[in-house]
Tab-separated table of C-alpha atoms in Angstrom:
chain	number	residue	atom	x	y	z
R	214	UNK	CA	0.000	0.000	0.000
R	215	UNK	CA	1.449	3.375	-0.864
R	216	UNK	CA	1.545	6.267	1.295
R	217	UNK	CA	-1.175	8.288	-0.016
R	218	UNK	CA	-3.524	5.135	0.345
R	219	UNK	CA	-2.224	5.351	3.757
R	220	UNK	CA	-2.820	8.425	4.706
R	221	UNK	CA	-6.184	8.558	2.763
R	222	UNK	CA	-7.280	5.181	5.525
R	223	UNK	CA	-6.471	8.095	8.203
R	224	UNK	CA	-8.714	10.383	6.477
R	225	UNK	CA	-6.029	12.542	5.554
R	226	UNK	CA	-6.037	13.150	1.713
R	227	UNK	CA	-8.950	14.760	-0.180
R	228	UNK	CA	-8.261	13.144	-3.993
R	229	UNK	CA	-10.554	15.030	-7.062
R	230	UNK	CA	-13.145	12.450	-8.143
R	231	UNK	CA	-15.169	13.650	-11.578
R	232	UNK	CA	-18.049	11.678	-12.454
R	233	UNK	CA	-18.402	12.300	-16.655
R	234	UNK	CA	-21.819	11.490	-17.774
R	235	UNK	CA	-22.507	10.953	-21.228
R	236	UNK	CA	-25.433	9.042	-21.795
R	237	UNK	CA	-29.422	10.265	-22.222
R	238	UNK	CA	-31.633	9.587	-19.172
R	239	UNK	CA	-33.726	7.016	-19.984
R	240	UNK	CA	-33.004	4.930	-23.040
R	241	UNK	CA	-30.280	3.234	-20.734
R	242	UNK	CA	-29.478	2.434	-17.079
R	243	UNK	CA	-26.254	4.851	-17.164
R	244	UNK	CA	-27.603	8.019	-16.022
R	245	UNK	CA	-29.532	6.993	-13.363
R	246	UNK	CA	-26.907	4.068	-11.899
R	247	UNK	CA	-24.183	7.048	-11.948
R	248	UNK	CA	-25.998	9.541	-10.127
R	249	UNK	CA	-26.912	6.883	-7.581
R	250	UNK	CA	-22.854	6.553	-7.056
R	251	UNK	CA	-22.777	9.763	-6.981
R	252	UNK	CA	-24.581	10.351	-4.334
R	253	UNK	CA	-22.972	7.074	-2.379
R	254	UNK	CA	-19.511	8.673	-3.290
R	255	UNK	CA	-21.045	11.856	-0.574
R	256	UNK	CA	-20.448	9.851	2.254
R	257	UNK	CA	-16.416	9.421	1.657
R	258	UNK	CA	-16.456	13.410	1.783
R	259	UNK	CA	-14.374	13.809	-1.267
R	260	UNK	CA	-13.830	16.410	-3.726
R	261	UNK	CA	-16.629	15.624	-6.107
R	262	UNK	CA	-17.160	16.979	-9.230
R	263	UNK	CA	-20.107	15.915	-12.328
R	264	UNK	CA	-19.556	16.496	-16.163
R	265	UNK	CA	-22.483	16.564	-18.325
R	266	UNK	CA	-20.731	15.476	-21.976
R	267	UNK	CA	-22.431	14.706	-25.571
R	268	UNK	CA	-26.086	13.050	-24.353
R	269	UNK	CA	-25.002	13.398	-20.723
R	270	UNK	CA	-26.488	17.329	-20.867
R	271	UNK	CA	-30.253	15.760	-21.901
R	272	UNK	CA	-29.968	14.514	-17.873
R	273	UNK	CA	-30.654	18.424	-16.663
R	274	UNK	CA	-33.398	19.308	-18.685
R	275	UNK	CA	-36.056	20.274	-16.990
R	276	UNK	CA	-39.827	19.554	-17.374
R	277	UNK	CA	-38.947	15.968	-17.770
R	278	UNK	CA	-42.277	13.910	-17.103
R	279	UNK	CA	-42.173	10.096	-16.860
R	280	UNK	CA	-45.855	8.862	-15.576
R	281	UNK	CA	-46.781	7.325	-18.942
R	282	UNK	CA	-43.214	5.830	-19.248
R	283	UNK	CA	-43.783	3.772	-15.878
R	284	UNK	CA	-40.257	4.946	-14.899
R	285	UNK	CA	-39.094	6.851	-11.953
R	286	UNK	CA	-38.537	10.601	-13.027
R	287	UNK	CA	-35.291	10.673	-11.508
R	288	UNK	CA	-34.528	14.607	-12.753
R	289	UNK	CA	-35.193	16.158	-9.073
R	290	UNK	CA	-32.476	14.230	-7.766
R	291	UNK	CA	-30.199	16.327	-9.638
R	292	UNK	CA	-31.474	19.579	-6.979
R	293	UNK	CA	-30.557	17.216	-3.857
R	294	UNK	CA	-26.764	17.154	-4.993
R	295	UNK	CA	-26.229	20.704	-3.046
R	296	UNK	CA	-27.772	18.744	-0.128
R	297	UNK	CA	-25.205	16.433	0.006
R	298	UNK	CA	-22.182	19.404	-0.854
R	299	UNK	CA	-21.596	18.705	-4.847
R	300	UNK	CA	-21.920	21.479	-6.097
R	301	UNK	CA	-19.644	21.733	-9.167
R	302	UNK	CA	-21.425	20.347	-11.925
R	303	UNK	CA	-19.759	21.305	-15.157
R	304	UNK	CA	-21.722	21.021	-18.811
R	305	UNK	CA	-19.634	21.034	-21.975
R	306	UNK	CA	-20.776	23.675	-24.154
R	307	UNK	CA	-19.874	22.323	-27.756
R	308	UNK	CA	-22.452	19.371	-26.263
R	309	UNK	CA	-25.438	21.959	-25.408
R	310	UNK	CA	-24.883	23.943	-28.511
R	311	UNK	CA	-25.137	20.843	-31.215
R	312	UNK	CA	-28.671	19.803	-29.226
R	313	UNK	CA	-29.997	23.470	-29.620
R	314	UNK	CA	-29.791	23.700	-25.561
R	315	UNK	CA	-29.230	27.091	-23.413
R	316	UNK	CA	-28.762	27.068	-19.278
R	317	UNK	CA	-32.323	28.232	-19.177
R	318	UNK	CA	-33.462	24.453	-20.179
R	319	UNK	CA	-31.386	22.721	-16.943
R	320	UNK	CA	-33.355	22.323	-13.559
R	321	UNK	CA	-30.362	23.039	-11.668
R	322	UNK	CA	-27.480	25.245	-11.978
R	323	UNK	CA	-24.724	24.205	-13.504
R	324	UNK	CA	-20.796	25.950	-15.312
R	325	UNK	CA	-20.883	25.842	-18.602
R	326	UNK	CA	-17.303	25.072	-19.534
R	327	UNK	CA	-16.423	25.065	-23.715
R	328	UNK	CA	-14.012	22.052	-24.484
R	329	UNK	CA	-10.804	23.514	-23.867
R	330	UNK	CA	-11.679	24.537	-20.481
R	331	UNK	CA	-13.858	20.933	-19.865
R	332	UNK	CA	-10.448	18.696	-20.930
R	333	UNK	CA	-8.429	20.794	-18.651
R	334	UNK	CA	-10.504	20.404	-15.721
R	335	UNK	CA	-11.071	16.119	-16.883
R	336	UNK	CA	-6.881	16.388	-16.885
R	337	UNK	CA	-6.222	17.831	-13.306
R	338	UNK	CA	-8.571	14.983	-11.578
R	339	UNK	CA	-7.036	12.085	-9.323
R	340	UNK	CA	-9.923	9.624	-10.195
R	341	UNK	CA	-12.671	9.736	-13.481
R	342	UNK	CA	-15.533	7.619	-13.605
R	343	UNK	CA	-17.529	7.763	-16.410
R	344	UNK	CA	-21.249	6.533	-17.062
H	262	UNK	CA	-43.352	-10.222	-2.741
H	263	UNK	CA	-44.891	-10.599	0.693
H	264	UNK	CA	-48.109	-9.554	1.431
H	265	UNK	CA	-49.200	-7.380	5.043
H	266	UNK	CA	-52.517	-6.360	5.874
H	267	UNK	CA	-52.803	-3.695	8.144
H	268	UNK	CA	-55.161	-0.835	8.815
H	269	UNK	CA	-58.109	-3.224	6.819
H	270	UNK	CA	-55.774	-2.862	3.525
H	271	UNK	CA	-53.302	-5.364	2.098
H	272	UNK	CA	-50.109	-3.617	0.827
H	273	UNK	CA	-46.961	-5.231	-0.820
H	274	UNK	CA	-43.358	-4.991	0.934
H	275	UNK	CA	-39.968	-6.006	0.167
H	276	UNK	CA	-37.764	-8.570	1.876
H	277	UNK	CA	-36.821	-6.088	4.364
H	278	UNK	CA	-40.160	-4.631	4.939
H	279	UNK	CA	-40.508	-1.440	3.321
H	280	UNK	CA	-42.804	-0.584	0.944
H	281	UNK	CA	-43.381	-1.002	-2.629
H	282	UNK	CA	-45.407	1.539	-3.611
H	283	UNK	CA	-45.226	4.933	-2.102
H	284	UNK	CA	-49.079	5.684	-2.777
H	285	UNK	CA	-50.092	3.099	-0.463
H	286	UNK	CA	-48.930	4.642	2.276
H	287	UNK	CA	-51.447	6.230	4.832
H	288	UNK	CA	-50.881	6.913	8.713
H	289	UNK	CA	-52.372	3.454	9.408
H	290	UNK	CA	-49.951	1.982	7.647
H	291	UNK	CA	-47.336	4.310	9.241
H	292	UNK	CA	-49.004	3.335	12.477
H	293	UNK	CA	-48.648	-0.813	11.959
H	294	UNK	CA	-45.004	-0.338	10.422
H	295	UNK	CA	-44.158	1.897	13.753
H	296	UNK	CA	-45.801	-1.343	15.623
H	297	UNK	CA	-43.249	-3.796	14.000
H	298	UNK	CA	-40.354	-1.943	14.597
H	299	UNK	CA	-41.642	-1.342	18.134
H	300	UNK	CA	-41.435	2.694	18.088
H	301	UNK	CA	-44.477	4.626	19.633
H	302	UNK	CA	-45.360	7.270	17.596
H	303	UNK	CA	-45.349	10.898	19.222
H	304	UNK	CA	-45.523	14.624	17.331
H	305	UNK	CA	-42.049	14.190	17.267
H	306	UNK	CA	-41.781	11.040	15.222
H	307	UNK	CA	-44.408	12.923	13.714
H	308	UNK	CA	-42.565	15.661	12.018
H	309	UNK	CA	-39.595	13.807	11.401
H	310	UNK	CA	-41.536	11.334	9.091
H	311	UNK	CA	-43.294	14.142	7.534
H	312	UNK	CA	-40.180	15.586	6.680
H	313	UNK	CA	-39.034	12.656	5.127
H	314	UNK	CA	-41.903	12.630	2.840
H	315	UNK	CA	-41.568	15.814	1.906
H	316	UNK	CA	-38.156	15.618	1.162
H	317	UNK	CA	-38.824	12.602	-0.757
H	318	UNK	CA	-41.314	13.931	-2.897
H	319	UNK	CA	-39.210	16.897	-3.709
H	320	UNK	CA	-36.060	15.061	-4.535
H	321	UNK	CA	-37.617	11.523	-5.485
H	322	UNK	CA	-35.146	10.077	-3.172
H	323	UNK	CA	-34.568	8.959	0.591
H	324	UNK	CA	-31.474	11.175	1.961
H	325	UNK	CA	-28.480	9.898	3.769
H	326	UNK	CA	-28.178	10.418	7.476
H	327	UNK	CA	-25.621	13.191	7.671
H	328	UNK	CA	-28.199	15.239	4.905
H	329	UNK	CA	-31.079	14.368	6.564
H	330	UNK	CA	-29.647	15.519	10.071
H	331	UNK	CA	-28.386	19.115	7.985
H	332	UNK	CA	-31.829	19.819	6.331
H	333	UNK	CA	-33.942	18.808	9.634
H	334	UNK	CA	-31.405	21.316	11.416
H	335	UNK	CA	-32.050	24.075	8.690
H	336	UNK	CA	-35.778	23.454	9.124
H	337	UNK	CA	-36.503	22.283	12.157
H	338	UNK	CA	-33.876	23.682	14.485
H	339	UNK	CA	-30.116	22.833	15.252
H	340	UNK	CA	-31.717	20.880	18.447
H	341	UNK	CA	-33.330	18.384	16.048
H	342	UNK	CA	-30.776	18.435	13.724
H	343	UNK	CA	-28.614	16.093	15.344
H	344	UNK	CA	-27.680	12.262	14.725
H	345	UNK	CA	-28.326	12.019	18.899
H	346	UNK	CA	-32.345	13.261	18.510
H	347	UNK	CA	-32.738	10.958	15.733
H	348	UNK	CA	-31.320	7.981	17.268
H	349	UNK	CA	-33.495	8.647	20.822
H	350	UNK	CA	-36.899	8.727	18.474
H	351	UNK	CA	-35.419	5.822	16.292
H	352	UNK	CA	-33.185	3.627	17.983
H	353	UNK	CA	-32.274	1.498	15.109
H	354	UNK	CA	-30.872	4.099	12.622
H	355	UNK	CA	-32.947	7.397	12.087
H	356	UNK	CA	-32.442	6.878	7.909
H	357	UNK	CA	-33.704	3.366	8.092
H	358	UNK	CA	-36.316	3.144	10.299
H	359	UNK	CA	-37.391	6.390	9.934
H	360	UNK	CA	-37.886	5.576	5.746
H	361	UNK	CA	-39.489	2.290	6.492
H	362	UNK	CA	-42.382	3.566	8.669
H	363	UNK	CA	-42.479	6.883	6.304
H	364	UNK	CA	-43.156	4.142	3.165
H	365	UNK	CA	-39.728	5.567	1.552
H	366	UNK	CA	-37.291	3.024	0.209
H	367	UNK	CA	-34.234	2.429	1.988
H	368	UNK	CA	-32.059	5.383	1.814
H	369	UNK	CA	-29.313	5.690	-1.343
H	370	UNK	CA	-25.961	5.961	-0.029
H	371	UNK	CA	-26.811	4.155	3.006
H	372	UNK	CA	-23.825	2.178	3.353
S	36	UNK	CA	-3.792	11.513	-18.613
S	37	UNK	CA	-5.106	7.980	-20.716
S	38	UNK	CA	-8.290	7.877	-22.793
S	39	UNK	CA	-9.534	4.474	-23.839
S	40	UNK	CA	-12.064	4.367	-26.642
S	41	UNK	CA	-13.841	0.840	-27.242
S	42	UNK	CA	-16.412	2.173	-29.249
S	43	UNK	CA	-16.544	2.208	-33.246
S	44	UNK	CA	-16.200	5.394	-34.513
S	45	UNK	CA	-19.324	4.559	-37.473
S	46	UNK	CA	-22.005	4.111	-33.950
S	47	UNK	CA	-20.758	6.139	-31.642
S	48	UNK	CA	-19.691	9.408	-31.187
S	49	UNK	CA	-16.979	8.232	-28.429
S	50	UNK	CA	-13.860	9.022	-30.736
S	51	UNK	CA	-15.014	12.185	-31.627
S	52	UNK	CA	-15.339	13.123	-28.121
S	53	UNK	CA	-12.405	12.128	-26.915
S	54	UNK	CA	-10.142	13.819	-29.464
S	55	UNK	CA	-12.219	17.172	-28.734
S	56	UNK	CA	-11.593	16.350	-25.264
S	57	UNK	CA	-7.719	15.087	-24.632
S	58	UNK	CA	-5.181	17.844	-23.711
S	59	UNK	CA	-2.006	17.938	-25.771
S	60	UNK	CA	0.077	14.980	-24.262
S	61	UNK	CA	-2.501	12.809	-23.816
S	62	UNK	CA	-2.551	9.025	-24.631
S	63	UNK	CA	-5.488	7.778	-26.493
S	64	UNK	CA	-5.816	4.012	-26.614
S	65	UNK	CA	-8.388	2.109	-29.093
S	66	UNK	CA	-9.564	-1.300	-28.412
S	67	UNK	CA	-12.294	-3.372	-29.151
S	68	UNK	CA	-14.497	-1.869	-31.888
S	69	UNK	CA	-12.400	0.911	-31.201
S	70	UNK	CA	-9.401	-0.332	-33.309
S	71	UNK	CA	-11.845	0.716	-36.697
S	72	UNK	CA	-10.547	4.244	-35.746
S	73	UNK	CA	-7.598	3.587	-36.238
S	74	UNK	CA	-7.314	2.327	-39.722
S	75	UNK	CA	-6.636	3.800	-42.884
S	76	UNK	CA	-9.397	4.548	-45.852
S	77	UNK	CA	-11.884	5.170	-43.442
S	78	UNK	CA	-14.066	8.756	-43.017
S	79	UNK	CA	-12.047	9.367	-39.399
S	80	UNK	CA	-8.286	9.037	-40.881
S	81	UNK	CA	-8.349	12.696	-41.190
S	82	UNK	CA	-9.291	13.545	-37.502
S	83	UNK	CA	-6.880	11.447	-36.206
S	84	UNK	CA	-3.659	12.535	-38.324
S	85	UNK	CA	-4.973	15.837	-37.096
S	86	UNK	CA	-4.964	15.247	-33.870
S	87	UNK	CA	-1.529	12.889	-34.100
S	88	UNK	CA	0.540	15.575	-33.223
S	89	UNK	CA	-0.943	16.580	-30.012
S	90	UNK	CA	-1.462	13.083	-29.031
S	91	UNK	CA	-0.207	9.690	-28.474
S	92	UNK	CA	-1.929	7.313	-30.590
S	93	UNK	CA	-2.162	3.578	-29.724
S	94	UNK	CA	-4.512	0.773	-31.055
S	95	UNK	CA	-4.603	-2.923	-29.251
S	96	UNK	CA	-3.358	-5.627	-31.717
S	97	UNK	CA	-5.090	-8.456	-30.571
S	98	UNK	CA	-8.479	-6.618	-31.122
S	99	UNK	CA	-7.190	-5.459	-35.033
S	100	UNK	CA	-5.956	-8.766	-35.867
S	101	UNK	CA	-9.311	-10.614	-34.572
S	102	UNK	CA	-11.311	-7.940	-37.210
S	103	UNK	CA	-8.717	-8.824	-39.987
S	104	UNK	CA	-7.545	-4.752	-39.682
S	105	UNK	CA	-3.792	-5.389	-38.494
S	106	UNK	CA	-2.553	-4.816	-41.815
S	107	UNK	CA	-3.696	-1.261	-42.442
S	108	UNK	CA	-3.381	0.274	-39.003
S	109	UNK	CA	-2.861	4.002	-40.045
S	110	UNK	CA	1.387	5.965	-39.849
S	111	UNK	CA	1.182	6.960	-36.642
S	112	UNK	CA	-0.856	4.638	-34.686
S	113	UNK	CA	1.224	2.565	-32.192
S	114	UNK	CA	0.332	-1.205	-32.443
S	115	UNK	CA	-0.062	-2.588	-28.202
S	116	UNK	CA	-0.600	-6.180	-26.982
S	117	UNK	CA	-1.622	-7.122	-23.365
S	118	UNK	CA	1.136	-5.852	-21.896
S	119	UNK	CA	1.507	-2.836	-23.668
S	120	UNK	CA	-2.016	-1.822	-22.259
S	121	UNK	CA	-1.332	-2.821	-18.800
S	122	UNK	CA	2.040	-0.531	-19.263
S	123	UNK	CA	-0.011	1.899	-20.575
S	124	UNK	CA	-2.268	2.182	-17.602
S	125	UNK	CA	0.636	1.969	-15.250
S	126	UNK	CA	2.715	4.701	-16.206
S	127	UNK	CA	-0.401	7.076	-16.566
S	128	UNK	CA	-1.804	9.387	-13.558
S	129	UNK	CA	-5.711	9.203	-14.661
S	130	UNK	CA	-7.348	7.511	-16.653
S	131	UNK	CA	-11.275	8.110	-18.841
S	132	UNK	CA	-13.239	5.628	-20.112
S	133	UNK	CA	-14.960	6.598	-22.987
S	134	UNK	CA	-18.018	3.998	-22.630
């Protein structure tokens, strides 16, 4: 075991974890199994971050309604993230522009970051796990 | 799926008791579950399961302990807010207990 | 920082992200029906001798040979086994899977 994981068994280091979504909500299980780790990931008080890339950005939109579907309309989730201190959610904004989306369509607030900034923020994280 | 029948309705639960569907939850039902996990329900219990349902319905999920004891603390008072008031009205874990007799499922990122 | 892609370039948009996404310096590896990427004749040989520069190119060889594309991997592209992978992941920091 190296000394970081040794230190990180004493609580000691914080490591960057960025969860990169990429996937619609409800055509697959991706969206809704990552934001479930997401919020599991709370409880090891790290330094959590979300990016919304490519399909990942149709997860925010707001007004979703999923009664005829028979599914779980898991989109106010996304508002109980601040309860649980993540609070940097980061949207690529090549990915809103090609699917004719603004900030005004999310539910929650988010940073729009274009791709330069997004893949230097993706670079400068410990740990990425992507759904 | 087992089958309980309490307040003269039948309602569906899960292995570990809670249950299925949210909508079939009344205060009966709140009242039997509170039976089988041998808590008395007072106005305290009260407003701590009605939070939970509120909070539920907002957020479409059941929150983890240390959330739960920051929003009841925001709403309720720093005196509620704590894991130690939660555990005294629900000995065997405030998230769990709490969710069960509130007909929530068991709380993500209860670990 | 490593990217894997296992995705075909022709279904998914996975490729496409990833190159718009890797800082200069990055490793990007293909494997599975990721390796079609990373062939010549094909619509995304362009994009990647673009972005060949910038990057570190590297398909798996056991995936190209098993889709009969070992033979026209394009000038570039660095051909890994097993091990070469494993290295790969070893002597990188972080690592993003582009599923």
């Amino acid at each position: 075991m190296s000394d970081q994981e040794m230190d990180m068994e004493e609580g000691g280091v914080v490591k960057q974890f960025m969860f990169v979504n990429r996937k619609a909500p409800y055509g697959t299980i991706y969206a809704l199994e990552g934001l479930e780790v997401v919020l599991i990931s709370a409880a090891f008080e790290q330094d959590v971050s979300m990016a919304f890339i490519d399909d990942g950005v149709y997860e925010l939109k707001k007004g979703q309604d999923t009664k005829a579907l028979g599914q779980k309309n898991f989109s106010p989730t996304y508002r109980a993230l601040e309860g649980y201190d993540i609070e940097k959610l980061y949207v690529e904004k090549e990915s809103m522009a090609v699917r004719g989306l603004t900030v005004e369509d999310f539910a929650v607030d988010v940073t729009v970051l274009d791709h330069a900034e997004m893949a230097a923020k993706m670079a400068e994280q410990d740990v990425l796990i992507s759904f | 799926m087992p089958m309980i029948e309490a307040a003269g309705k039948s309602f569906e639960v899960d292995e570990e008791g809670y249950l299925i569907n949210l909508s079939d939850w009344d205060e009966g039902i709140a009242a039997y579950l509170a039976n089988e996990e041998k808590v008395e329900l007072t106005p305290n219990h009260w407003e701590v399961i009605n939070f939970l349902r509120e909070y539920y319905s907002e957020y479409q999920i059941a929150p983890a302990i240390r959330v739960l004891t920051k929003a009841i603390s925001k709403k309720l008072g720093a005196d509620k807010g704590s894991n130690k008031y939660l555990y005294k009205l629900f000995p065997y874990g405030p998230a769990k207990q709490a969710c069960k007799i509130a007909g929530l499922p068991k709380p993500t990122g209860c670990i | 920082m490593l990217h894997i892609v296992n995705k075909s370039p022709y279904e998914r948009n996975a490729l496409e992200s990833c190159l718009r996404l890797a800082i200069n310096g990055s490793a990007v590896l293909l494997i599975e029906d990721g390796v079609y990427g990373a062939v010549k004749g094909g619509s995304f040989e362009g994009a990647l001798q673009a972005a060949l520069p910038g990057l570190k190119i590297y398909a798996l060889g056991p995936d190209l040979s098993a889709r009969g594309m070992a033979d026209r991997v394009l000038d570039g592209v660095s051909v890994v086994d097993y091990g070469g992978f494993v290295d790969l992941v070893a002597e990188h920091s972080n690592c993003q899977s582009w599923l």
